[in-house]
Amino acid sequence: MQRHAEEVPPGASLAEKVEWLIRNLWPAEAQPPRNNVETAAAIARATGEDISSTTVWKLRTGRQENPQLKTLTALATFFGVPIGYFGFSSESDPIGDDLTLKALRRDVEHGIIRPEVLRALVDLSPEARWVVDEMILAAAEADRERHA
């Protein structure tokens, strides 16, 4: 599974947060899931918490907005994130920023993002960086629309 750090917007729903974790912070030692059954099984194996594929489906599709604390704890444990990530945006936004950096670092370590690209971005003038920022945001939006 190729990972790329997609932005989770401020005030993102629980479904968007869960989906972002699955796409961007799936543990390297766990086999990437092909479906909700494999996702639930991996979480259950790693945490000992019995989580069903139906629960995973409900979380990913937004049909379960208020899961049990034990379910959120299992997700937080499995993905190595603070449980506050699933809370209100005032608490979760800074955590989300840290997780985005973690995902980027992991992508660099796995060769998905080349380190020289990040170095070049840092070395750009503010004007040139703004142009690159706009191109990245436009490409991300086009990618989301293509996969929607």
CSV table of N, CA and C in Angstrom, one decimal:
chain,number,residue,atom,x,y,z
A,1,MET,N,0.8,-1.2,0.0
A,1,MET,CA,0.0,0.0,0.0
A,1,MET,C,0.9,1.2,0.0
A,2,GLN,N,0.7,2.0,-1.0
A,2,GLN,CA,1.5,3.3,-1.0
A,2,GLN,C,0.9,4.3,-0.1
A,3,ARG,N,1.7,4.9,0.7
A,3,ARG,CA,1.1,5.9,1.6
A,3,ARG,C,1.6,7.3,1.2
A,4,HIS,N,0.7,8.2,1.4
A,4,HIS,CA,1.0,9.6,1.2
A,4,HIS,C,0.2,10.4,2.2
A,5,ALA,N,0.9,11.4,2.7
A,5,ALA,CA,0.2,12.1,3.8
A,5,ALA,C,-0.8,13.0,3.2
A,6,GLU,N,-2.1,12.7,3.4
A,6,GLU,CA,-3.2,13.5,3.0
A,6,GLU,C,-3.6,14.3,4.2
A,7,GLU,N,-4.0,15.6,3.9
A,7,GLU,CA,-4.4,16.4,5.0
A,7,GLU,C,-5.8,16.1,5.5
A,8,VAL,N,-5.9,16.0,6.8
A,8,VAL,CA,-7.2,15.9,7.4
A,8,VAL,C,-7.6,17.3,7.9
A,9,PRO,N,-8.7,17.8,7.3
A,9,PRO,CA,-9.1,19.2,7.5
A,9,PRO,C,-9.5,19.4,9.0
A,10,PRO,N,-9.3,20.7,9.5
A,10,PRO,CA,-9.7,21.0,10.8
A,10,PRO,C,-11.2,20.6,11.0
A,11,GLY,N,-11.6,20.1,12.1
A,11,GLY,CA,-12.9,19.7,12.4
A,11,GLY,C,-13.4,18.5,11.6
A,12,ALA,N,-12.4,17.7,11.2
A,12,ALA,CA,-12.7,16.5,10.4
A,12,ALA,C,-13.6,15.6,11.2
A,13,SER,N,-14.4,14.9,10.5
A,13,SER,CA,-15.3,13.9,11.2
A,13,SER,C,-14.5,12.7,11.7
A,14,LEU,N,-15.1,11.9,12.5
A,14,LEU,CA,-14.4,10.7,13.0
A,14,LEU,C,-14.1,9.8,11.9
A,15,ALA,N,-15.0,9.7,10.9
A,15,ALA,CA,-14.8,8.8,9.7
A,15,ALA,C,-13.6,9.3,9.0
A,16,GLU,N,-13.4,10.6,8.8
A,16,GLU,CA,-12.3,11.1,8.0
A,16,GLU,C,-11.0,10.8,8.8
A,17,LYS,N,-11.0,10.9,10.1
A,17,LYS,CA,-9.8,10.7,10.9
A,17,LYS,C,-9.4,9.2,10.8
A,18,VAL,N,-10.4,8.3,11.0
A,18,VAL,CA,-10.1,6.9,10.9
A,18,VAL,C,-9.5,6.5,9.5
A,19,GLU,N,-10.2,7.0,8.5
A,19,GLU,CA,-9.7,6.7,7.1
A,19,GLU,C,-8.3,7.3,6.9
A,20,TRP,N,-8.0,8.5,7.5
A,20,TRP,CA,-6.6,9.0,7.3
A,20,TRP,C,-5.6,8.1,8.0
A,21,LEU,N,-5.9,7.6,9.2
A,21,LEU,CA,-5.0,6.8,9.9
A,21,LEU,C,-4.8,5.5,9.1
A,22,ILE,N,-5.8,4.9,8.6
A,22,ILE,CA,-5.6,3.7,7.8
A,22,ILE,C,-4.8,3.9,6.6
A,23,ARG,N,-5.0,5.0,5.9
A,23,ARG,CA,-4.2,5.3,4.7
A,23,ARG,C,-2.7,5.7,5.0
A,24,ASN,N,-2.5,6.4,6.1
A,24,ASN,CA,-1.2,7.1,6.3
A,24,ASN,C,-0.4,6.6,7.4
A,25,LEU,N,-1.0,6.0,8.4
A,25,LEU,CA,-0.2,5.5,9.6
A,25,LEU,C,-0.5,4.0,9.9
A,26,TRP,N,-0.8,3.2,8.9
A,26,TRP,CA,-0.9,1.8,9.1
A,26,TRP,C,0.4,1.3,9.5
A,27,PRO,N,0.5,0.5,10.7
A,27,PRO,CA,1.8,0.1,11.2
A,27,PRO,C,2.5,-0.8,10.2
A,28,ALA,N,3.8,-0.5,10.1
A,28,ALA,CA,4.7,-1.1,9.1
A,28,ALA,C,4.7,-2.6,9.3
A,29,GLU,N,4.6,-3.1,10.6
A,29,GLU,CA,4.7,-4.5,10.8
A,29,GLU,C,3.5,-5.3,10.6
A,30,ALA,N,2.4,-4.6,10.3
A,30,ALA,CA,1.1,-5.2,10.0
A,30,ALA,C,0.9,-5.2,8.5
A,31,GLN,N,0.4,-6.3,8.0
A,31,GLN,CA,0.0,-6.5,6.6
A,31,GLN,C,-1.0,-5.4,6.2
A,32,PRO,N,-0.8,-4.7,5.1
A,32,PRO,CA,-1.8,-3.7,4.7
A,32,PRO,C,-3.1,-4.4,4.4
A,33,PRO,N,-4.2,-3.8,4.9
A,33,PRO,CA,-5.5,-4.4,4.7
A,33,PRO,C,-6.1,-4.2,3.3
A,34,ARG,N,-6.8,-5.2,2.9
A,34,ARG,CA,-7.5,-5.1,1.6
A,34,ARG,C,-9.0,-4.8,1.8
A,35,ASN,N,-9.5,-4.9,3.1
A,35,ASN,CA,-10.9,-4.7,3.3
A,35,ASN,C,-11.1,-4.5,4.8
A,36,ASN,N,-12.3,-4.3,5.2
A,36,ASN,CA,-12.6,-4.0,6.6
A,36,ASN,C,-12.5,-5.2,7.5
A,37,VAL,N,-12.6,-6.4,7.0
A,37,VAL,CA,-12.4,-7.7,7.7
A,37,VAL,C,-10.9,-7.7,8.1
A,38,GLU,N,-10.0,-7.5,7.2
A,38,GLU,CA,-8.6,-7.5,7.5
A,38,GLU,C,-8.2,-6.4,8.4
A,39,THR,N,-8.8,-5.2,8.3
A,39,THR,CA,-8.5,-4.1,9.2
A,39,THR,C,-8.9,-4.5,10.6
A,40,ALA,N,-10.1,-5.0,10.8
A,40,ALA,CA,-10.6,-5.3,12.1
A,40,ALA,C,-9.7,-6.4,12.7
A,41,ALA,N,-9.4,-7.4,11.9
A,41,ALA,CA,-8.5,-8.5,12.4
A,41,ALA,C,-7.1,-8.0,12.9
A,42,ALA,N,-6.6,-7.2,12.1
A,42,ALA,CA,-5.2,-6.6,12.5
A,42,ALA,C,-5.3,-5.8,13.8
A,43,ILE,N,-6.3,-5.0,13.9
A,43,ILE,CA,-6.5,-4.2,15.2
A,43,ILE,C,-6.7,-5.2,16.4
A,44,ALA,N,-7.6,-6.2,16.2
A,44,ALA,CA,-7.9,-7.1,17.2
A,44,ALA,C,-6.6,-7.9,17.7
A,45,ARG,N,-5.8,-8.4,16.7
A,45,ARG,CA,-4.6,-9.1,17.0
A,45,ARG,C,-3.6,-8.3,17.7
A,46,ALA,N,-3.5,-7.0,17.3
A,46,ALA,CA,-2.5,-6.2,17.9
A,46,ALA,C,-2.9,-5.6,19.3
A,47,THR,N,-4.2,-5.5,19.5
A,47,THR,CA,-4.6,-4.8,20.8
A,47,THR,C,-5.3,-5.8,21.7
A,48,GLY,N,-5.8,-6.9,21.2
A,48,GLY,CA,-6.6,-7.8,22.1
A,48,GLY,C,-8.0,-7.4,22.3
A,49,GLU,N,-8.4,-6.3,21.6
A,49,GLU,CA,-9.7,-5.8,21.7
A,49,GLU,C,-10.6,-6.4,20.5
A,50,ASP,N,-11.7,-7.0,20.9
A,50,ASP,CA,-12.5,-7.6,19.9
A,50,ASP,C,-13.3,-6.5,19.1
A,51,ILE,N,-12.8,-6.2,17.9
A,51,ILE,CA,-13.5,-5.2,17.1
A,51,ILE,C,-13.9,-5.9,15.8
A,52,SER,N,-15.2,-5.6,15.4
A,52,SER,CA,-15.7,-6.3,14.3
A,52,SER,C,-15.5,-5.5,13.0
A,53,SER,N,-15.6,-6.3,11.9
A,53,SER,CA,-15.5,-5.6,10.6
A,53,SER,C,-16.6,-4.6,10.4
A,54,THR,N,-17.8,-4.9,10.9
A,54,THR,CA,-18.9,-4.0,10.9
A,54,THR,C,-18.6,-2.7,11.6
A,55,THR,N,-18.0,-2.8,12.7
A,55,THR,CA,-17.6,-1.6,13.5
A,55,THR,C,-16.6,-0.8,12.6
A,56,VAL,N,-15.7,-1.4,12.0
A,56,VAL,CA,-14.7,-0.7,11.2
A,56,VAL,C,-15.4,0.0,10.0
A,57,TRP,N,-16.3,-0.8,9.4
A,57,TRP,CA,-17.1,-0.2,8.3
A,57,TRP,C,-17.9,1.0,8.7
A,58,LYS,N,-18.6,0.9,9.9
A,58,LYS,CA,-19.4,2.0,10.4
A,58,LYS,C,-18.5,3.2,10.7
A,59,LEU,N,-17.4,3.0,11.3
A,59,LEU,CA,-16.4,4.1,11.6
A,59,LEU,C,-15.9,4.8,10.3
A,60,ARG,N,-15.6,4.0,9.3
A,60,ARG,CA,-15.0,4.5,8.1
A,60,ARG,C,-16.1,5.3,7.3
A,61,THR,N,-17.3,4.9,7.4
A,61,THR,CA,-18.4,5.5,6.6
A,61,THR,C,-19.2,6.6,7.3
A,62,GLY,N,-18.8,6.8,8.6
A,62,GLY,CA,-19.5,7.8,9.4
A,62,GLY,C,-20.9,7.4,9.9
A,63,ARG,N,-21.1,6.1,9.9
A,63,ARG,CA,-22.4,5.6,10.4
A,63,ARG,C,-22.3,5.3,11.9
A,64,GLN,N,-21.1,5.5,12.5
A,64,GLN,CA,-21.0,5.4,13.9
A,64,GLN,C,-20.2,6.6,14.4
A,65,GLU,N,-20.8,7.6,14.9
A,65,GLU,CA,-20.2,8.8,15.3
A,65,GLU,C,-19.8,8.8,16.7
A,66,ASN,N,-20.3,7.9,17.5
A,66,ASN,CA,-20.0,7.9,19.0
A,66,ASN,C,-19.6,6.5,19.5
A,67,PRO,N,-18.5,6.0,19.1
A,67,PRO,CA,-18.1,4.6,19.4
A,67,PRO,C,-17.7,4.5,20.9
A,68,GLN,N,-17.7,3.3,21.4
A,68,GLN,CA,-17.3,3.1,22.8
A,68,GLN,C,-15.9,3.5,23.0
A,69,LEU,N,-15.6,3.9,24.2
A,69,LEU,CA,-14.2,4.3,24.6
A,69,LEU,C,-13.2,3.1,24.3
A,70,LYS,N,-13.6,1.9,24.5
A,70,LYS,CA,-12.7,0.8,24.3
A,70,LYS,C,-12.3,0.7,22.8
A,71,THR,N,-13.3,1.0,21.9
A,71,THR,CA,-13.0,1.0,20.5
A,71,THR,C,-12.0,2.1,20.1
A,72,LEU,N,-12.2,3.3,20.6
A,72,LEU,CA,-11.3,4.4,20.4
A,72,LEU,C,-9.9,4.1,21.0
A,73,THR,N,-9.9,3.5,22.1
A,73,THR,CA,-8.6,3.1,22.8
A,73,THR,C,-7.9,2.1,21.9
A,74,ALA,N,-8.6,1.2,21.4
A,74,ALA,CA,-8.0,0.2,20.5
A,74,ALA,C,-7.4,0.8,19.2
A,75,LEU,N,-8.1,1.7,18.6
A,75,LEU,CA,-7.6,2.5,17.5
A,75,LEU,C,-6.4,3.3,17.8
A,76,ALA,N,-6.5,4.0,18.9
A,76,ALA,CA,-5.3,4.8,19.3
A,76,ALA,C,-4.1,4.0,19.6
A,77,THR,N,-4.3,2.9,20.2
A,77,THR,CA,-3.2,1.9,20.5
A,77,THR,C,-2.6,1.4,19.2
A,78,PHE,N,-3.5,0.9,18.4
A,78,PHE,CA,-3.0,0.3,17.1
A,78,PHE,C,-2.2,1.3,16.2
A,79,PHE,N,-2.7,2.5,16.1
A,79,PHE,CA,-2.1,3.5,15.2
A,79,PHE,C,-1.0,4.3,16.0
A,80,GLY,N,-0.9,4.1,17.3
A,80,GLY,CA,0.2,4.8,18.0
A,80,GLY,C,-0.1,6.3,18.1
A,81,VAL,N,-1.4,6.7,18.3
A,81,VAL,CA,-1.8,8.1,18.4
A,81,VAL,C,-2.4,8.3,19.7
A,82,PRO,N,-2.4,9.6,20.2
A,82,PRO,CA,-3.1,9.9,21.4
A,82,PRO,C,-4.6,9.8,21.2
A,83,ILE,N,-5.3,9.4,22.2
A,83,ILE,CA,-6.7,9.3,22.1
A,83,ILE,C,-7.4,10.6,21.8
A,84,GLY,N,-6.7,11.7,22.2
A,84,GLY,CA,-7.2,13.0,21.9
A,84,GLY,C,-7.4,13.3,20.4
A,85,TYR,N,-6.7,12.6,19.6
A,85,TYR,CA,-6.8,12.7,18.1
A,85,TYR,C,-8.3,12.6,17.7
A,86,PHE,N,-9.1,11.8,18.4
A,86,PHE,CA,-10.4,11.5,18.0
A,86,PHE,C,-11.4,12.5,18.7
A,87,GLY,N,-10.9,13.5,19.4
A,87,GLY,CA,-11.7,14.4,20.1
A,87,GLY,C,-12.1,15.7,19.3
A,88,PHE,N,-12.4,16.7,20.0
A,88,PHE,CA,-12.8,18.0,19.4
A,88,PHE,C,-11.6,18.6,18.7
A,89,SER,N,-11.9,19.4,17.7
A,89,SER,CA,-10.8,20.0,16.9
A,89,SER,C,-9.8,20.8,17.7
A,90,SER,N,-10.2,21.5,18.8
A,90,SER,CA,-9.3,22.3,19.6
A,90,SER,C,-8.2,21.4,20.2
A,91,GLU,N,-8.5,20.2,20.5
A,91,GLU,CA,-7.5,19.2,21.0
A,91,GLU,C,-6.8,18.4,19.9
A,92,SER,N,-7.6,18.1,18.9
A,92,SER,CA,-7.1,17.1,17.9
A,92,SER,C,-6.3,17.8,16.8
A,93,ASP,N,-6.5,19.1,16.5
A,93,ASP,CA,-5.8,19.7,15.4
A,93,ASP,C,-4.3,19.7,15.6
A,94,PRO,N,-3.8,20.1,16.8
A,94,PRO,CA,-2.3,20.0,16.9
A,94,PRO,C,-1.8,18.6,16.9
A,95,ILE,N,-2.6,17.6,17.3
A,95,ILE,CA,-2.2,16.2,17.2
A,95,ILE,C,-2.1,15.8,15.8
A,96,GLY,N,-3.1,16.3,15.0
A,96,GLY,CA,-3.2,16.0,13.6
A,96,GLY,C,-1.9,16.5,12.8
A,97,ASP,N,-1.5,17.7,13.2
A,97,ASP,CA,-0.3,18.3,12.6
A,97,ASP,C,0.9,17.4,12.9
A,98,ASP,N,1.0,17.0,14.1
A,98,ASP,CA,2.2,16.1,14.5
A,98,ASP,C,2.1,14.8,13.8
A,99,LEU,N,0.9,14.2,13.6
A,99,LEU,CA,0.8,13.0,12.9
A,99,LEU,C,1.1,13.1,11.4
A,100,THR,N,0.8,14.3,10.8
A,100,THR,CA,1.1,14.5,9.4
A,100,THR,C,2.6,14.5,9.3
A,101,LEU,N,3.3,15.2,10.2
A,101,LEU,CA,4.8,15.2,10.1
A,101,LEU,C,5.3,13.7,10.3
A,102,LYS,N,4.7,13.0,11.2
A,102,LYS,CA,5.1,11.6,11.4
A,102,LYS,C,5.0,10.8,10.1
A,103,ALA,N,3.8,11.0,9.4
A,103,ALA,CA,3.6,10.3,8.2
A,103,ALA,C,4.6,10.7,7.1
A,104,LEU,N,4.9,12.0,7.1
A,104,LEU,CA,5.9,12.4,6.1
A,104,LEU,C,7.3,11.8,6.4
A,105,ARG,N,7.7,11.8,7.6
A,105,ARG,CA,8.9,11.2,8.0
A,105,ARG,C,9.0,9.7,7.6
A,106,ARG,N,7.9,9.0,7.8
A,106,ARG,CA,7.8,7.6,7.5
A,106,ARG,C,7.9,7.4,6.0
A,107,ASP,N,7.2,8.3,5.2
A,107,ASP,CA,7.3,8.2,3.8
A,107,ASP,C,8.7,8.5,3.2
A,108,VAL,N,9.4,9.4,3.9
A,108,VAL,CA,10.8,9.6,3.5
A,108,VAL,C,11.7,8.4,3.8
A,109,GLU,N,11.5,7.8,5.0
A,109,GLU,CA,12.2,6.6,5.4
A,109,GLU,C,12.0,5.4,4.5
A,110,HIS,N,10.8,5.3,3.9
A,110,HIS,CA,10.4,4.2,3.0
A,110,HIS,C,10.6,4.6,1.6
A,111,GLY,N,11.2,5.7,1.3
A,111,GLY,CA,11.5,6.1,-0.1
A,111,GLY,C,10.3,6.5,-0.9
A,112,ILE,N,9.2,6.8,-0.3
A,112,ILE,CA,8.0,7.3,-1.0
A,112,ILE,C,8.2,8.7,-1.4
A,113,ILE,N,8.8,9.5,-0.5
A,113,ILE,CA,9.1,10.9,-0.7
A,113,ILE,C,10.6,11.0,-0.6
A,114,ARG,N,11.2,11.6,-1.6
A,114,ARG,CA,12.7,11.7,-1.6
A,114,ARG,C,13.1,12.8,-0.7
A,115,PRO,N,14.2,12.6,0.1
A,115,PRO,CA,14.6,13.6,1.1
A,115,PRO,C,15.1,14.9,0.3
A,116,GLU,N,15.7,14.7,-0.8
A,116,GLU,CA,16.2,15.9,-1.6
A,116,GLU,C,15.0,16.8,-2.0
A,117,VAL,N,13.8,16.2,-2.2
A,117,VAL,CA,12.7,17.1,-2.5
A,117,VAL,C,12.3,17.9,-1.3
A,118,LEU,N,12.3,17.4,-0.1
A,118,LEU,CA,12.0,18.2,1.0
A,118,LEU,C,13.0,19.2,1.3
A,119,ARG,N,14.3,18.9,1.1
A,119,ARG,CA,15.4,19.8,1.3
A,119,ARG,C,15.2,21.0,0.3
A,120,ALA,N,14.9,20.6,-1.0
A,120,ALA,CA,14.7,21.7,-2.0
A,120,ALA,C,13.6,22.6,-1.7
A,121,LEU,N,12.5,22.0,-1.1
A,121,LEU,CA,11.4,22.8,-0.7
A,121,LEU,C,11.7,23.8,0.4
A,122,VAL,N,12.5,23.4,1.3
A,122,VAL,CA,13.0,24.3,2.4
A,122,VAL,C,13.9,25.4,1.9
A,123,ASP,N,14.6,25.1,0.8
A,123,ASP,CA,15.6,26.1,0.3
A,123,ASP,C,14.9,27.1,-0.7
A,124,LEU,N,13.7,26.9,-1.1
A,124,LEU,CA,13.0,27.8,-2.0
A,124,LEU,C,12.7,29.1,-1.3
A,125,SER,N,12.7,30.2,-2.2
A,125,SER,CA,12.3,31.5,-1.7
A,125,SER,C,10.8,31.4,-1.3
A,126,PRO,N,10.3,32.3,-0.4
A,126,PRO,CA,8.9,32.3,0.0
A,126,PRO,C,8.0,32.4,-1.2
A,127,GLU,N,8.3,33.1,-2.2
A,127,GLU,CA,7.5,33.2,-3.4
A,127,GLU,C,7.4,31.9,-4.2
A,128,ALA,N,8.5,31.3,-4.4
A,128,ALA,CA,8.6,30.0,-5.1
A,128,ALA,C,7.9,28.9,-4.2
A,129,ARG,N,8.0,29.0,-2.9
A,129,ARG,CA,7.4,28.0,-2.1
A,129,ARG,C,5.9,28.1,-2.2
A,130,TRP,N,5.4,29.4,-2.3
A,130,TRP,CA,3.9,29.6,-2.4
A,130,TRP,C,3.4,28.9,-3.7
A,131,VAL,N,4.2,29.1,-4.8
A,131,VAL,CA,3.8,28.4,-6.0
A,131,VAL,C,3.7,26.9,-5.9
A,132,VAL,N,4.7,26.3,-5.3
A,132,VAL,CA,4.7,24.9,-5.0
A,132,VAL,C,3.6,24.5,-4.1
A,133,ASP,N,3.3,25.3,-3.1
A,133,ASP,CA,2.2,25.0,-2.2
A,133,ASP,C,0.9,24.9,-3.0
A,134,GLU,N,0.7,25.9,-3.8
A,134,GLU,CA,-0.6,25.9,-4.6
A,134,GLU,C,-0.7,24.7,-5.5
A,135,MET,N,0.4,24.4,-6.1
A,135,MET,CA,0.4,23.2,-7.0
A,135,MET,C,0.1,21.9,-6.3
A,136,ILE,N,0.7,21.8,-5.1
A,136,ILE,CA,0.4,20.6,-4.3
A,136,ILE,C,-1.0,20.5,-3.9
A,137,LEU,N,-1.5,21.6,-3.4
A,137,LEU,CA,-3.0,21.7,-3.0
A,137,LEU,C,-3.9,21.4,-4.2
A,138,ALA,N,-3.6,21.9,-5.3
A,138,ALA,CA,-4.4,21.6,-6.5
A,138,ALA,C,-4.3,20.1,-6.9
A,139,ALA,N,-3.1,19.6,-6.8
A,139,ALA,CA,-2.9,18.1,-7.2
A,139,ALA,C,-3.7,17.3,-6.2
A,140,ALA,N,-3.6,17.6,-4.9
A,140,ALA,CA,-4.3,16.9,-3.8
A,140,ALA,C,-5.8,16.9,-4.1
A,141,GLU,N,-6.4,18.1,-4.4
A,141,GLU,CA,-7.8,18.2,-4.7
A,141,GLU,C,-8.2,17.4,-5.9
A,142,ALA,N,-7.4,17.4,-6.9
A,142,ALA,CA,-7.7,16.6,-8.1
A,142,ALA,C,-7.7,15.1,-7.8
A,143,ASP,N,-6.7,14.7,-7.0
A,143,ASP,CA,-6.6,13.3,-6.6
A,143,ASP,C,-7.8,12.9,-5.8
A,144,ARG,N,-8.2,13.7,-4.8
A,144,ARG,CA,-9.4,13.4,-4.0
A,144,ARG,C,-10.7,13.3,-4.9
A,145,GLU,N,-10.8,14.2,-5.9
A,145,GLU,CA,-12.0,14.1,-6.8
A,145,GLU,C,-11.9,12.9,-7.7
A,146,ARG,N,-10.7,12.5,-8.1
A,146,ARG,CA,-10.6,11.3,-8.9
A,146,ARG,C,-10.9,10.0,-8.2
A,147,HIS,N,-10.6,10.0,-6.9
A,147,HIS,CA,-10.9,8.8,-6.1
A,147,HIS,C,-12.2,8.8,-5.3
A,148,ALA,N,-13.0,9.9,-5.5
A,148,ALA,CA,-14.3,10.0,-4.8
A,148,ALA,C,-15.3,9.2,-5.5
